[in-house]
Short mmCIF file of C-alpha atoms in Angstrom, two decimals:
data_model
loop_
_atom_site.label_atom_id
_atom_site.label_comp_id
_atom_site.label_asym_id
_atom_site.label_seq_id
_atom_site.Cartn_x
_atom_site.Cartn_y
_atom_site.Cartn_z
CA MET A 174 -68.77 -148.87 139.48
CA SER A 175 -68.43 -147.80 135.86
CA GLY A 176 -67.89 -150.17 132.97
CA LYS A 177 -64.51 -148.50 132.42
CA HIS A 178 -63.52 -149.25 136.02
CA ILE A 179 -64.60 -152.86 135.64
CA GLY A 180 -62.60 -153.05 132.43
CA LYS A 181 -59.49 -151.98 134.34
CA ILE A 182 -60.11 -154.69 136.91
CA LEU A 183 -60.44 -157.30 134.18
CA LEU A 184 -57.30 -155.99 132.54
CA VAL A 185 -55.30 -156.60 135.70
CA ALA A 186 -57.02 -159.94 136.21
CA ALA A 187 -56.11 -161.11 132.73
CA ALA A 188 -52.56 -159.88 133.23
CA LEU A 189 -52.30 -161.98 136.38
CA LEU A 190 -53.50 -165.02 134.50
CA ALA A 191 -51.08 -164.20 131.74
CA SER A 192 -47.95 -165.94 132.97
CA MET A 193 -49.21 -168.78 135.12
CA GLY A 194 -47.10 -171.87 135.40
CA ALA A 195 -46.00 -174.83 137.47
CA ARG A 196 -42.63 -175.41 139.10
CA ALA A 197 -42.74 -179.18 138.69
CA ALA A 198 -39.59 -180.76 137.30
CA SER A 199 -39.59 -181.41 133.58
CA ALA A 200 -40.08 -184.95 132.34
CA GLU A 201 -39.26 -184.91 128.64
CA GLU A 202 -39.09 -188.70 128.72
CA LEU A 203 -42.90 -188.66 128.75
CA LEU A 204 -43.51 -186.59 125.63
CA GLY A 205 -41.44 -185.05 122.86
CA ASN A 206 -42.22 -182.33 120.35
CA GLU A 207 -41.08 -180.81 117.08
CA GLN A 208 -41.55 -177.12 116.34
CA PHE A 209 -42.05 -175.15 113.14
CA SER A 210 -42.23 -171.40 112.51
CA LEU A 211 -44.71 -170.34 109.82
CA LYS A 212 -43.44 -166.89 108.79
CA VAL A 213 -45.32 -164.20 106.88
CA ASN A 214 -44.73 -160.63 105.80
CA GLY A 215 -46.27 -158.16 108.25
CA VAL A 216 -48.27 -159.03 111.36
CA VAL A 217 -50.28 -162.22 111.94
CA ARG A 218 -53.93 -161.67 112.81
CA ASN A 219 -55.65 -165.09 112.70
CA PHE A 220 -55.42 -168.57 111.21
CA VAL A 221 -57.65 -171.48 110.19
CA THR A 222 -56.79 -175.13 109.53
CA ALA A 223 -58.11 -177.87 107.23
CA ASP A 224 -56.91 -180.73 105.03
CA PHE A 225 -57.07 -178.96 101.69
CA ASN A 226 -55.16 -181.44 99.48
CA GLY A 227 -56.61 -184.69 100.83
CA ASP A 228 -53.44 -186.15 102.38
CA LYS A 229 -55.06 -186.44 105.86
CA LEU A 230 -52.77 -183.75 107.24
CA ARG A 231 -54.21 -180.42 108.32
CA ASP A 232 -52.82 -177.38 106.53
CA VAL A 233 -52.82 -173.81 107.85
CA ILE A 234 -54.05 -170.53 106.34
CA VAL A 235 -52.68 -167.46 108.10
CA THR A 236 -54.35 -164.06 107.77
CA HIS A 237 -51.91 -161.15 108.14
CA ILE A 238 -51.62 -157.43 107.49
CA VAL A 239 -48.84 -155.23 106.14
CA LEU A 240 -48.86 -151.70 107.56
CA ASP A 241 -47.69 -148.56 105.77
CA GLU A 242 -46.87 -146.20 108.62
CA GLU A 243 -46.37 -143.16 106.37
CA LYS A 244 -49.64 -143.55 104.48
CA ARG A 245 -51.40 -144.96 107.56
CA THR A 246 -52.86 -147.77 105.49
CA SER A 247 -52.83 -151.55 105.74
CA GLU A 248 -53.12 -154.39 103.24
CA ARG A 249 -54.64 -157.75 104.20
CA TYR A 250 -53.35 -161.12 102.96
CA PHE A 251 -53.89 -164.88 103.14
CA SER A 252 -50.90 -167.25 103.28
CA LEU A 253 -51.22 -171.02 102.80
CA PHE A 254 -48.85 -173.46 104.55
CA LEU A 255 -49.24 -177.07 103.37
CA GLN A 256 -48.22 -179.79 105.79
CA THR A 257 -46.16 -182.78 104.61
CA ASP A 258 -44.96 -185.90 106.42
CA LYS A 259 -41.94 -183.80 107.45
CA GLY A 260 -44.04 -181.02 108.95
CA PHE A 261 -44.26 -177.44 107.71
CA GLY A 262 -41.96 -175.21 105.71
CA GLU A 263 -40.94 -171.80 106.97
CA ALA A 264 -42.18 -169.93 103.88
CA PRO A 265 -45.80 -170.07 102.67
CA ASN A 266 -46.74 -172.19 99.67
CA GLN A 267 -49.01 -169.38 98.47
CA THR A 268 -49.82 -165.78 99.42
CA TRP A 269 -52.61 -163.67 97.94
CA ALA A 270 -54.48 -160.48 98.79
CA ALA A 271 -57.61 -160.80 100.91
CA PRO A 272 -60.68 -159.21 99.28
CA LYS A 273 -61.30 -155.70 100.57
CA GLU A 274 -64.91 -156.52 101.38
CA ALA A 275 -64.15 -159.73 103.35
CA VAL A 276 -65.20 -159.50 107.01
CA GLY A 277 -65.06 -163.02 108.45
CA ILE A 278 -63.67 -166.35 107.21
CA ASP A 279 -64.35 -170.02 107.86
CA VAL A 280 -63.48 -173.37 106.27
CA ALA A 281 -66.15 -175.78 105.00
CA ASN A 282 -67.49 -177.60 101.92
CA PHE A 283 -68.99 -174.53 100.25
CA ASP A 284 -68.72 -175.83 96.66
CA LEU A 285 -71.26 -178.66 96.38
CA SER A 286 -69.71 -179.94 93.14
CA ASP A 287 -66.80 -181.47 95.08
CA GLU A 288 -65.97 -182.68 98.58
CA GLY A 289 -64.05 -179.53 99.57
CA PRO A 290 -63.07 -178.00 101.83
CA GLU A 291 -62.88 -174.41 100.61
CA LEU A 292 -61.95 -171.13 102.27
CA GLY A 293 -65.16 -169.12 102.60
CA TYR A 294 -65.83 -165.60 103.71
CA VAL A 295 -68.83 -163.44 104.49
CA ALA A 296 -69.20 -159.86 103.24
CA SER A 297 -71.92 -157.26 102.81
CA GLY A 298 -73.02 -158.93 99.58
CA GLY A 299 -73.35 -162.45 100.98
CA VAL A 300 -71.12 -165.53 101.14
CA TYR A 301 -68.12 -166.20 98.88
CA TYR A 302 -65.39 -168.85 98.70
CA PHE A 303 -61.95 -169.62 97.28
CA LYS A 304 -61.62 -173.00 95.56
CA PHE A 305 -58.55 -175.18 96.13
CA ASP A 306 -57.06 -176.73 92.98
CA LYS A 307 -53.75 -178.53 92.40
CA ASN A 308 -52.00 -177.59 95.66
CA LYS A 309 -53.06 -173.95 95.60
CA PHE A 310 -56.14 -171.75 95.75
CA ILE A 311 -57.70 -170.05 92.77
CA GLU A 312 -57.23 -166.46 93.84
CA SER A 313 -60.47 -165.15 92.32
CA PRO A 314 -63.39 -165.73 94.72
CA THR A 315 -66.73 -167.25 93.71
CA ARG A 316 -70.02 -165.88 95.03
CA LEU A 317 -71.99 -168.66 96.71
CA PHE A 318 -75.22 -166.72 97.25
CA THR A 319 -76.46 -163.23 98.08
CA ALA A 320 -77.67 -162.54 101.61
CA SER A 321 -78.25 -159.66 103.98
CA THR A 322 -75.77 -159.84 106.84
CA ILE A 323 -74.54 -157.95 109.86
CA PHE A 324 -70.99 -158.41 108.52
CA ARG A 325 -70.84 -155.25 106.42
CA THR A 326 -67.74 -153.33 107.47
CA PRO A 327 -64.34 -155.00 107.01
CA ASP A 328 -61.75 -154.57 109.75
CA PRO A 329 -58.63 -152.84 108.36
CA HIS A 330 -56.58 -154.67 110.98
CA GLY A 331 -57.36 -158.15 109.71
CA VAL A 332 -60.00 -160.67 108.71
CA VAL A 333 -61.98 -162.06 111.65
CA VAL A 334 -62.42 -165.82 112.02
CA VAL A 335 -66.10 -166.60 112.64
CA THR A 336 -68.31 -169.67 112.55
CA ILE A 337 -70.39 -169.47 109.38
CA ALA A 338 -70.65 -173.24 108.75
CA GLU A 339 -71.73 -176.07 111.04
CA ASP A 340 -73.28 -179.51 110.52
CA PHE A 341 -76.61 -179.20 112.36
CA ASP A 342 -78.14 -182.28 110.71
CA HIS A 343 -75.08 -184.50 111.38
CA ASP A 344 -75.20 -185.77 107.81
CA GLY A 345 -71.59 -184.89 106.96
CA GLN A 346 -72.53 -181.68 105.13
CA ASP A 347 -72.24 -178.32 106.88
CA GLU A 348 -75.11 -175.86 106.91
CA ILE A 349 -74.27 -172.17 106.45
CA ILE A 350 -75.12 -169.56 109.09
CA VAL A 351 -75.66 -165.93 108.07
CA TYR A 352 -76.22 -163.43 110.87
CA ASP A 353 -78.19 -160.24 110.33
CA PHE A 354 -79.09 -157.52 112.81
CA ASP A 355 -82.41 -158.99 113.94
CA GLN A 356 -82.35 -162.58 112.73
CA THR A 357 -80.20 -165.54 111.75
CA TYR A 358 -80.49 -167.37 108.41
CA ILE A 359 -79.54 -171.03 108.04
CA TYR A 360 -78.96 -172.40 104.53
CA ARG A 361 -79.00 -176.12 103.80
CA ALA A 362 -77.44 -177.98 100.87
CA VAL A 363 -80.14 -179.65 98.75
CA LYS A 364 -79.14 -182.37 96.28
CA ASP A 365 -81.55 -183.93 93.78
CA ASP A 366 -81.72 -185.10 90.16
CA LYS A 367 -81.27 -181.52 88.97
CA GLY A 368 -78.03 -181.05 90.88
CA ALA A 369 -77.12 -179.40 94.16
CA GLU A 370 -77.80 -175.94 95.51
CA TRP A 371 -78.00 -173.95 98.74
CA ARG A 372 -81.52 -173.14 99.94
CA LEU A 373 -82.75 -171.09 102.87
CA SER A 374 -84.14 -173.55 105.42
CA GLY A 375 -84.78 -171.44 108.51
CA ILE A 376 -84.94 -167.89 109.86
CA TYR A 377 -84.39 -167.46 113.59
CA PRO A 378 -84.29 -164.44 115.94
CA THR A 379 -80.74 -163.44 116.84
CA PRO A 380 -80.19 -162.78 120.55
CA LEU A 381 -77.24 -160.42 120.37
CA ARG A 382 -74.83 -159.74 123.24
CA ALA A 383 -73.97 -163.37 123.80
CA ARG A 384 -70.55 -164.92 123.37
CA VAL A 385 -68.57 -164.27 120.22
CA SER A 386 -69.14 -167.04 117.69
CA SER A 387 -65.51 -167.31 116.78
CA TYR A 388 -62.52 -169.61 116.74
CA TRP A 389 -61.04 -167.14 119.24
CA GLU A 390 -63.58 -167.40 122.02
CA ASN A 391 -61.60 -164.96 124.19
CA ASP A 392 -61.87 -162.10 121.68
CA ILE A 393 -63.96 -159.86 123.91
CA LEU A 394 -61.61 -160.27 126.87
CA LEU A 395 -58.59 -159.88 124.61
CA SER A 396 -59.80 -156.48 123.48
CA ARG A 397 -59.61 -155.36 127.09
CA ILE A 398 -56.12 -156.76 127.51
CA GLU A 399 -54.87 -155.00 124.40
CA GLN A 400 -56.65 -151.81 125.50
CA ASN A 401 -58.49 -151.59 122.20
CA SER A 402 -62.18 -151.34 121.59
CA THR A 403 -63.74 -154.58 120.42
CA ARG A 404 -63.14 -154.85 116.69
CA MET A 405 -66.69 -156.04 116.15
CA GLU A 406 -69.18 -153.82 117.98
CA PHE A 407 -71.64 -156.66 118.49
CA MET A 408 -71.40 -160.13 119.96
CA LEU A 409 -72.99 -163.08 118.20
CA PRO A 410 -74.61 -166.06 119.89
CA GLU A 411 -72.61 -169.24 119.98
CA ILE A 412 -74.83 -171.96 118.55
CA MET A 413 -74.64 -175.03 120.79
CA GLN A 414 -76.45 -178.37 120.50
CA ALA A 415 -77.82 -180.68 123.19
CA ASP A 416 -80.91 -182.83 123.86
CA PHE A 417 -83.39 -180.65 125.72
CA ASP A 418 -86.53 -182.81 125.71
CA GLY A 419 -85.20 -186.39 125.74
CA ASP A 420 -86.25 -187.39 122.22
CA GLY A 421 -82.69 -188.41 121.33
CA GLN A 422 -82.21 -185.45 118.96
CA LEU A 423 -79.84 -182.53 119.42
CA ASP A 424 -81.72 -179.27 119.80
CA ILE A 425 -80.18 -175.81 119.23
CA PHE A 426 -79.27 -173.63 122.21
CA LEU A 427 -78.70 -169.89 121.66
CA PRO A 428 -77.59 -168.25 124.95
CA ARG A 429 -77.97 -164.62 125.90
CA ASP A 430 -76.58 -163.70 129.32
CA ASP A 431 -78.64 -165.82 131.77
CA ARG A 432 -81.33 -166.68 129.22
CA VAL A 433 -81.38 -169.27 126.46
CA TYR A 434 -83.40 -169.71 123.26
CA ILE A 435 -83.97 -173.43 122.60
CA TYR A 436 -85.00 -174.54 119.10
CA GLN A 437 -86.36 -178.08 119.36
CA ARG A 438 -86.66 -180.59 116.53
CA ASP A 439 -89.83 -182.30 115.36
CA LYS A 440 -90.15 -186.06 114.88
CA ASP A 441 -88.57 -185.75 111.42
CA GLY A 442 -85.55 -183.91 112.79
CA LYS A 443 -86.54 -180.53 111.35
CA ILE A 444 -85.79 -177.52 113.53
CA LYS A 445 -88.98 -175.81 114.71
CA ASP A 446 -89.45 -172.16 113.80
CA THR A 447 -90.45 -170.92 117.27
CA PRO A 448 -88.01 -171.24 120.16
CA THR A 449 -88.61 -171.94 123.82
CA LEU A 450 -87.20 -169.00 125.81
CA ILE A 451 -86.03 -169.79 129.33
CA ASP A 452 -85.00 -166.98 131.68
CA PHE A 453 -83.01 -168.39 134.60
CA GLY A 454 -83.01 -165.05 136.43
CA VAL A 455 -79.59 -165.34 138.04
CA PHE A 456 -78.56 -161.92 136.78
CA PRO A 457 -81.13 -159.32 137.91
CA LEU A 458 -81.70 -156.37 135.62
CA TYR A 459 -80.63 -153.81 138.21
CA GLN A 460 -77.23 -155.49 138.53
CA GLY A 461 -76.72 -155.31 134.79
CA MET A 462 -77.59 -151.61 134.85
CA ARG A 463 -75.24 -150.97 137.76
CA HIS A 464 -72.18 -152.85 136.55
CA GLY A 465 -72.48 -152.20 132.83
CA SER A 466 -69.98 -154.53 131.22
CA ILE A 467 -70.47 -157.51 133.52
CA PRO A 468 -73.36 -159.14 131.57
CA ALA A 469 -71.00 -159.57 128.61
CA ILE A 470 -68.95 -162.05 130.64
CA THR A 471 -71.90 -164.01 131.96
CA ARG A 472 -71.70 -167.40 130.22
CA LEU A 473 -74.22 -170.20 129.79
CA TYR A 474 -73.48 -173.78 128.72
CA PRO A 475 -75.53 -176.96 128.29
CA ALA A 476 -73.98 -180.04 129.94
CA ASP A 477 -75.01 -183.49 131.18
CA PHE A 478 -74.03 -183.62 134.84
CA ASN A 479 -76.12 -186.66 135.85
CA GLY A 480 -75.57 -188.80 132.76
CA ASP A 481 -79.24 -189.10 131.77
CA GLY A 482 -78.71 -187.66 128.29
CA LEU A 483 -80.68 -184.47 128.96
CA ALA A 484 -79.16 -181.01 128.74
CA ASP A 485 -78.53 -179.52 132.16
CA ILE A 486 -77.44 -175.88 132.35
CA ILE A 487 -74.50 -174.19 134.05
CA ILE A 488 -74.26 -170.39 134.17
CA SER A 489 -71.09 -168.60 135.27
CA ARG A 490 -71.26 -165.02 136.52
CA LEU A 491 -68.65 -162.53 137.67
CA THR A 492 -69.71 -160.02 140.34
CA VAL A 493 -68.09 -157.29 142.41
CA VAL A 494 -68.15 -158.12 146.13
CA ASN A 495 -66.40 -155.11 147.63
CA LEU A 496 -66.12 -151.95 145.58
CA ALA A 497 -63.56 -150.36 147.89
CA ASP A 498 -61.17 -153.31 147.81
CA GLN A 499 -62.06 -154.22 144.22
CA GLU A 500 -62.78 -157.82 145.19
CA LEU A 501 -64.36 -160.13 142.63
CA GLN A 502 -66.46 -163.25 143.06
CA SER A 503 -67.22 -165.92 140.47
CA ASP A 504 -70.48 -167.84 140.86
CA PHE A 505 -71.73 -170.97 139.06
CA PHE A 506 -75.43 -171.82 138.93
CA VAL A 507 -76.42 -175.39 138.00
CA PHE A 508 -79.92 -176.23 136.75
CA ILE A 509 -80.72 -179.95 136.34
CA ASN A 510 -83.01 -180.86 133.43
CA LYS A 511 -86.13 -182.57 134.74
CA GLY A 512 -87.75 -183.99 131.63
CA GLY A 513 -87.51 -180.87 129.49
CA LYS A 514 -88.05 -178.49 132.41
CA TYR A 515 -85.82 -176.52 134.77
CA GLY A 516 -86.61 -175.34 138.29
CA GLU A 517 -87.25 -171.72 139.15
CA ARG A 518 -84.17 -171.75 141.37
CA PRO A 519 -80.78 -173.34 140.73
CA ASP A 520 -80.29 -176.88 142.01
CA GLU A 521 -76.79 -175.90 143.03
CA THR A 522 -74.81 -172.68 143.52
CA MET A 523 -71.01 -172.76 143.59
CA LYS A 524 -69.15 -169.69 144.84
CA PHE A 525 -65.48 -168.87 144.30
CA GLU A 526 -63.50 -165.94 145.61
CA GLY A 527 -61.60 -164.17 142.87
CA PHE A 528 -61.65 -164.44 139.10
CA ILE A 529 -62.60 -167.45 136.97
CA GLU A 530 -62.65 -166.74 133.24
CA LYS A 531 -65.02 -169.65 132.51
CA PRO A 532 -65.67 -173.24 133.63
CA LEU A 533 -64.40 -176.18 131.60
CA ILE A 534 -67.05 -178.87 131.16
CA ALA A 535 -65.83 -182.41 130.38
CA ASP A 536 -65.98 -185.99 131.68
CA PHE A 537 -62.68 -186.11 133.57
CA ASN A 538 -63.08 -189.47 135.35
CA GLY A 539 -64.78 -191.48 132.61
CA ASP A 540 -68.05 -192.19 134.45
CA GLY A 541 -70.27 -190.83 131.67
CA ARG A 542 -71.12 -187.62 133.52
CA ASP A 543 -69.80 -184.15 132.74
CA ASP A 544 -67.57 -182.66 135.44
CA ILE A 545 -66.43 -179.10 136.14
CA ALA A 546 -62.86 -177.78 136.15
CA VAL A 547 -61.88 -174.22 137.01
CA GLN A 548 -58.78 -172.06 137.02
CA GLN A 549 -59.09 -169.59 139.88
CA PHE A 550 -57.07 -166.81 141.37
CA GLU A 551 -58.10 -164.66 144.26
CA PHE A 552 -58.33 -161.01 143.42
CA GLY A 553 -58.30 -158.07 145.80
CA PHE A 554 -56.12 -155.47 147.46
CA ALA A 555 -53.87 -158.02 149.19
CA GLN A 556 -53.25 -159.87 145.95
CA LEU A 557 -52.43 -156.63 144.13
CA VAL A 558 -49.90 -155.76 146.85
CA ARG A 559 -48.34 -159.19 146.49
CA LEU A 560 -48.19 -158.71 142.73
CA VAL A 561 -46.55 -155.29 142.89
CA LEU A 562 -44.16 -155.90 145.81
CA PHE A 563 -43.23 -159.53 145.29
CA GLN A 564 -44.16 -160.01 141.61
CA SER A 565 -45.91 -163.24 142.45
CA VAL A 566 -49.37 -164.70 141.89
CA ARG A 567 -51.03 -167.90 143.01
CA ILE A 568 -53.18 -169.89 140.60
CA THR A 569 -55.50 -172.63 141.88
CA TYR A 570 -56.82 -175.46 139.70
CA LYS A 571 -59.88 -177.34 140.93
CA THR A 572 -61.84 -180.27 139.51
CA PHE A 573 -65.33 -181.16 140.75
CA TYR A 574 -66.64 -184.62 139.82
CA SER A 575 -70.40 -184.91 139.32
CA THR A 576 -72.53 -187.23 141.45
CA GLU A 577 -75.39 -189.40 140.18
CA ALA A 578 -77.73 -186.53 140.97
CA GLY A 579 -75.62 -184.17 138.86
CA LEU A 580 -74.43 -182.11 141.82
CA HIS A 581 -70.95 -181.45 143.20
CA ALA A 582 -69.29 -181.59 146.60
CA LYS A 583 -68.30 -178.34 148.28
CA ASP A 584 -64.67 -179.43 148.32
CA PRO A 585 -63.07 -180.20 144.94
CA SER A 586 -62.23 -183.77 143.96
CA GLU A 587 -58.80 -182.53 142.94
CA GLU A 588 -57.03 -179.28 143.75
CA ARG A 589 -53.59 -177.89 143.07
CA ASP A 590 -52.00 -174.51 143.80
CA LEU A 591 -49.43 -173.30 141.30
CA PRO A 592 -47.58 -170.19 142.45
CA PHE A 593 -45.77 -168.26 139.77
CA ASP A 594 -43.25 -165.42 140.00
CA PHE A 595 -42.56 -163.14 137.06
CA ASP A 596 -41.03 -159.83 136.10
CA LEU A 597 -43.61 -157.08 135.65
CA SER A 598 -41.29 -155.33 133.24
CA GLN A 599 -41.66 -158.17 130.74
CA GLN A 600 -44.17 -157.23 128.09
CA SER A 601 -45.57 -160.72 127.72
CA ALA A 602 -46.15 -160.96 131.47
CA ASN A 603 -48.23 -157.79 131.36
CA LEU A 604 -50.27 -158.70 128.33
CA LEU A 605 -50.07 -161.89 126.49
CA THR A 606 -49.39 -165.33 127.90
CA ALA A 607 -51.80 -168.20 127.85
CA PHE A 608 -54.80 -169.11 129.87
CA SER A 609 -54.90 -172.77 130.80
CA VAL A 610 -55.50 -175.17 127.93
CA TYR A 611 -56.99 -178.65 128.37
CA ALA A 612 -56.28 -181.16 125.60
CA ASP A 613 -55.07 -184.72 125.00
CA PHE A 614 -51.38 -184.25 124.25
CA ASP A 615 -50.25 -187.88 124.69
CA GLY A 616 -53.14 -189.64 122.93
CA ASP A 617 -54.54 -191.54 125.93
CA ARG A 618 -58.03 -189.99 125.55
CA ARG A 619 -57.67 -188.11 128.83
CA LEU A 620 -57.46 -184.34 129.14
CA ASP A 621 -54.05 -182.97 130.10
CA LEU A 622 -53.36 -179.46 131.39
CA LEU A 623 -51.08 -177.00 129.59
CA GLN A 624 -50.05 -173.62 130.97
CA ALA A 625 -47.35 -171.04 130.41
CA SER A 626 -44.46 -171.51 132.83
CA ASN A 627 -42.94 -168.16 131.93
CA PRO A 628 -42.61 -166.07 128.75
CA GLY A 629 -40.17 -168.64 127.37
CA SER A 630 -41.85 -171.98 127.96
CA TYR A 631 -44.96 -174.04 128.64
CA GLU A 632 -45.49 -177.00 130.94
CA ILE A 633 -47.88 -179.91 130.46
CA LEU A 634 -49.34 -181.84 133.39
CA LEU A 635 -50.29 -185.22 131.91
CA SER A 636 -53.40 -186.88 133.29
CA THR A 637 -53.35 -190.32 134.91
CA ASP A 638 -56.17 -192.65 135.95
CA LYS A 639 -57.01 -190.50 138.97
CA GLU A 640 -55.24 -187.14 138.74
CA TRP A 641 -52.51 -185.18 137.01
CA ALA A 642 -48.99 -186.57 137.11
CA GLU A 643 -46.61 -185.04 139.65
CA LYS A 644 -43.97 -184.40 136.99
CA SER A 645 -44.57 -182.06 134.09
CA VAL A 646 -43.34 -181.93 130.52
CA GLU A 647 -41.63 -178.70 129.53
CA ILE A 648 -41.92 -177.16 126.06
CA GLN A 649 -39.26 -174.58 125.31
CA THR A 650 -40.92 -171.98 123.11
CA HIS A 651 -42.23 -168.44 123.54
CA SER A 652 -45.60 -168.52 125.26
CA SER A 653 -48.62 -166.47 124.28
CA PHE A 654 -52.22 -165.80 125.23
CA PHE A 655 -53.20 -167.03 121.75
CA THR A 656 -52.52 -170.76 122.24
CA PHE A 657 -54.82 -173.34 120.65
CA PRO A 658 -54.74 -177.18 120.65
CA GLU A 659 -55.62 -179.25 117.58
CA ASP A 660 -54.56 -182.64 116.19
CA LEU A 661 -52.83 -181.53 113.00
CA ASN A 662 -51.35 -184.81 111.76
CA GLY A 663 -54.02 -187.33 112.76
CA ASP A 664 -51.91 -189.27 115.28
CA GLY A 665 -54.43 -188.89 118.11
CA ARG A 666 -52.36 -186.31 119.98
CA ASP A 667 -53.36 -182.68 120.20
CA ASP A 668 -50.69 -180.33 118.86
CA LEU A 669 -50.33 -176.58 119.46
CA LEU A 670 -50.73 -173.52 117.26
CA ILE A 671 -49.46 -170.28 118.78
CA ARG A 672 -49.65 -166.73 117.49
CA TYR A 673 -48.28 -163.60 119.13
CA ALA A 674 -49.07 -159.91 119.56
CA ASN A 675 -46.92 -157.00 120.70
CA GLN A 676 -43.86 -159.25 120.84
CA GLY A 677 -41.71 -157.82 118.06
CA PRO A 678 -40.47 -160.35 115.45
CA LEU A 679 -42.76 -163.03 116.89
CA ASP A 680 -45.76 -161.08 115.58
CA SER A 681 -44.85 -162.23 112.05
CA LEU A 682 -45.12 -165.97 112.66
CA VAL A 683 -47.34 -168.80 113.83
CA ARG A 684 -45.54 -171.40 115.92
CA VAL A 685 -46.63 -175.00 115.38
CA VAL A 686 -45.69 -177.58 118.03
CA LEU A 687 -46.26 -181.19 116.92
CA MET A 688 -46.41 -183.62 119.86
CA LYS A 689 -44.45 -186.86 119.51
CA ASN A 690 -43.42 -189.91 121.51
CA ALA A 691 -40.27 -189.29 123.50
CA LYS A 692 -38.43 -191.81 121.29
CA GLU A 693 -39.09 -189.64 118.23
CA ASN A 694 -36.77 -186.77 117.44
CA SER A 695 -37.63 -183.43 119.00
CA GLY A 696 -36.44 -180.04 117.94
CA THR A 697 -37.21 -176.63 116.54
CA ARG A 698 -37.13 -175.54 112.92
CA ASP A 699 -36.86 -171.80 112.47
#
């Protein structure tokens, strides 16, 4: 089967996932919300958040484009929305043109002369940043340092959000990551009697064709849904950290398909120059050659399934079972860490009929061991007939608790089917509603489940001591594939940021939903 054919299958699969929802009765007495519309000129492309003015409230920077249809040109902009104790205003506090050379942006403490944060971006000439001063940004960028980078060609359709800063040393100061075609540079902030500066501290091979290192971790799949080619023609490794060898230090994991590069630390905490490469062999080369695009959606994650502090590995893989019926199968392979070693074969294989975009790894029952949650829908000829004739899909949510050995029972610890009916003529049902989102919306330190009920609302299944509550909380707002949780006001509850695409006037705004106690006022501010 060709990569193009597989892409069509994934397109339909994502469309099915697009409008999933529960029919449970609403229970607004459990949780309230207040909504704000952050409006810009043109079309929203991305956003980032940070507390720029030091008031302990996270502000929002929206990247957007203004198209000139006659000239076939586009202009790129940044718009700043400052949060107050009353929420957000509809209009931006500041709008300025994005530099023409800017490729990807991130937020971090780039300027070592203050505590930051600043808005940074990477371009062909290196890393630059905008400094925040007196409730607005200085609109002239400052060059931080020169570096060779793979980010050389700006996207005329917007500035990509990428991870270029992360605190590897856990000292409160981010390091800066610069990707090039054949290696990755990591710069560390050095402070001494002479001042502070950024110095190159490590050069590491870059295993390309891994997951996109981006705030939008579904970018590759989204390009298929929108029927566009991927805006960035390469995929960067997501840098993950876990303890591989049991020395109590977090090592660096760089995945590539079913392989992983592990950079261990020495006794002083310094990252070693040479990685340990482990090939788990769950995706044979001939399968990759046959199915083309499938390796790009093979995902690898470190996790601690048995609670011993060592990094176990789970690999998810999508395969075609029956070419004639276009049936898909999702497989998980679990490798338990045995003192800094993994077996030649998986300790556990979990098979699911249909499509699973990725597993969610978290401790759901509070026993100190990571568990596995999945969102599954069966995919094949019968399901397509049901979709076309009855405009109905069935979504299944399953949670598998880990045992002391780090393995999982064949039957899920918790399972729930959520049928959903929708109108195929609705644009958002075809393209753009949300995958499931797990977050703590009520502040009880347990993960709740959010999903789109229909194009006009979401529902939240709040977690209890043992399982999700029977009743759900309904949020009346337009749903979208681009839905992201984050605690914006520091109250311990995850809020929502939503952006839209191909939905008319909604394309020009970011919807912010602040979660509140039911006793607090709820409403929408347009």
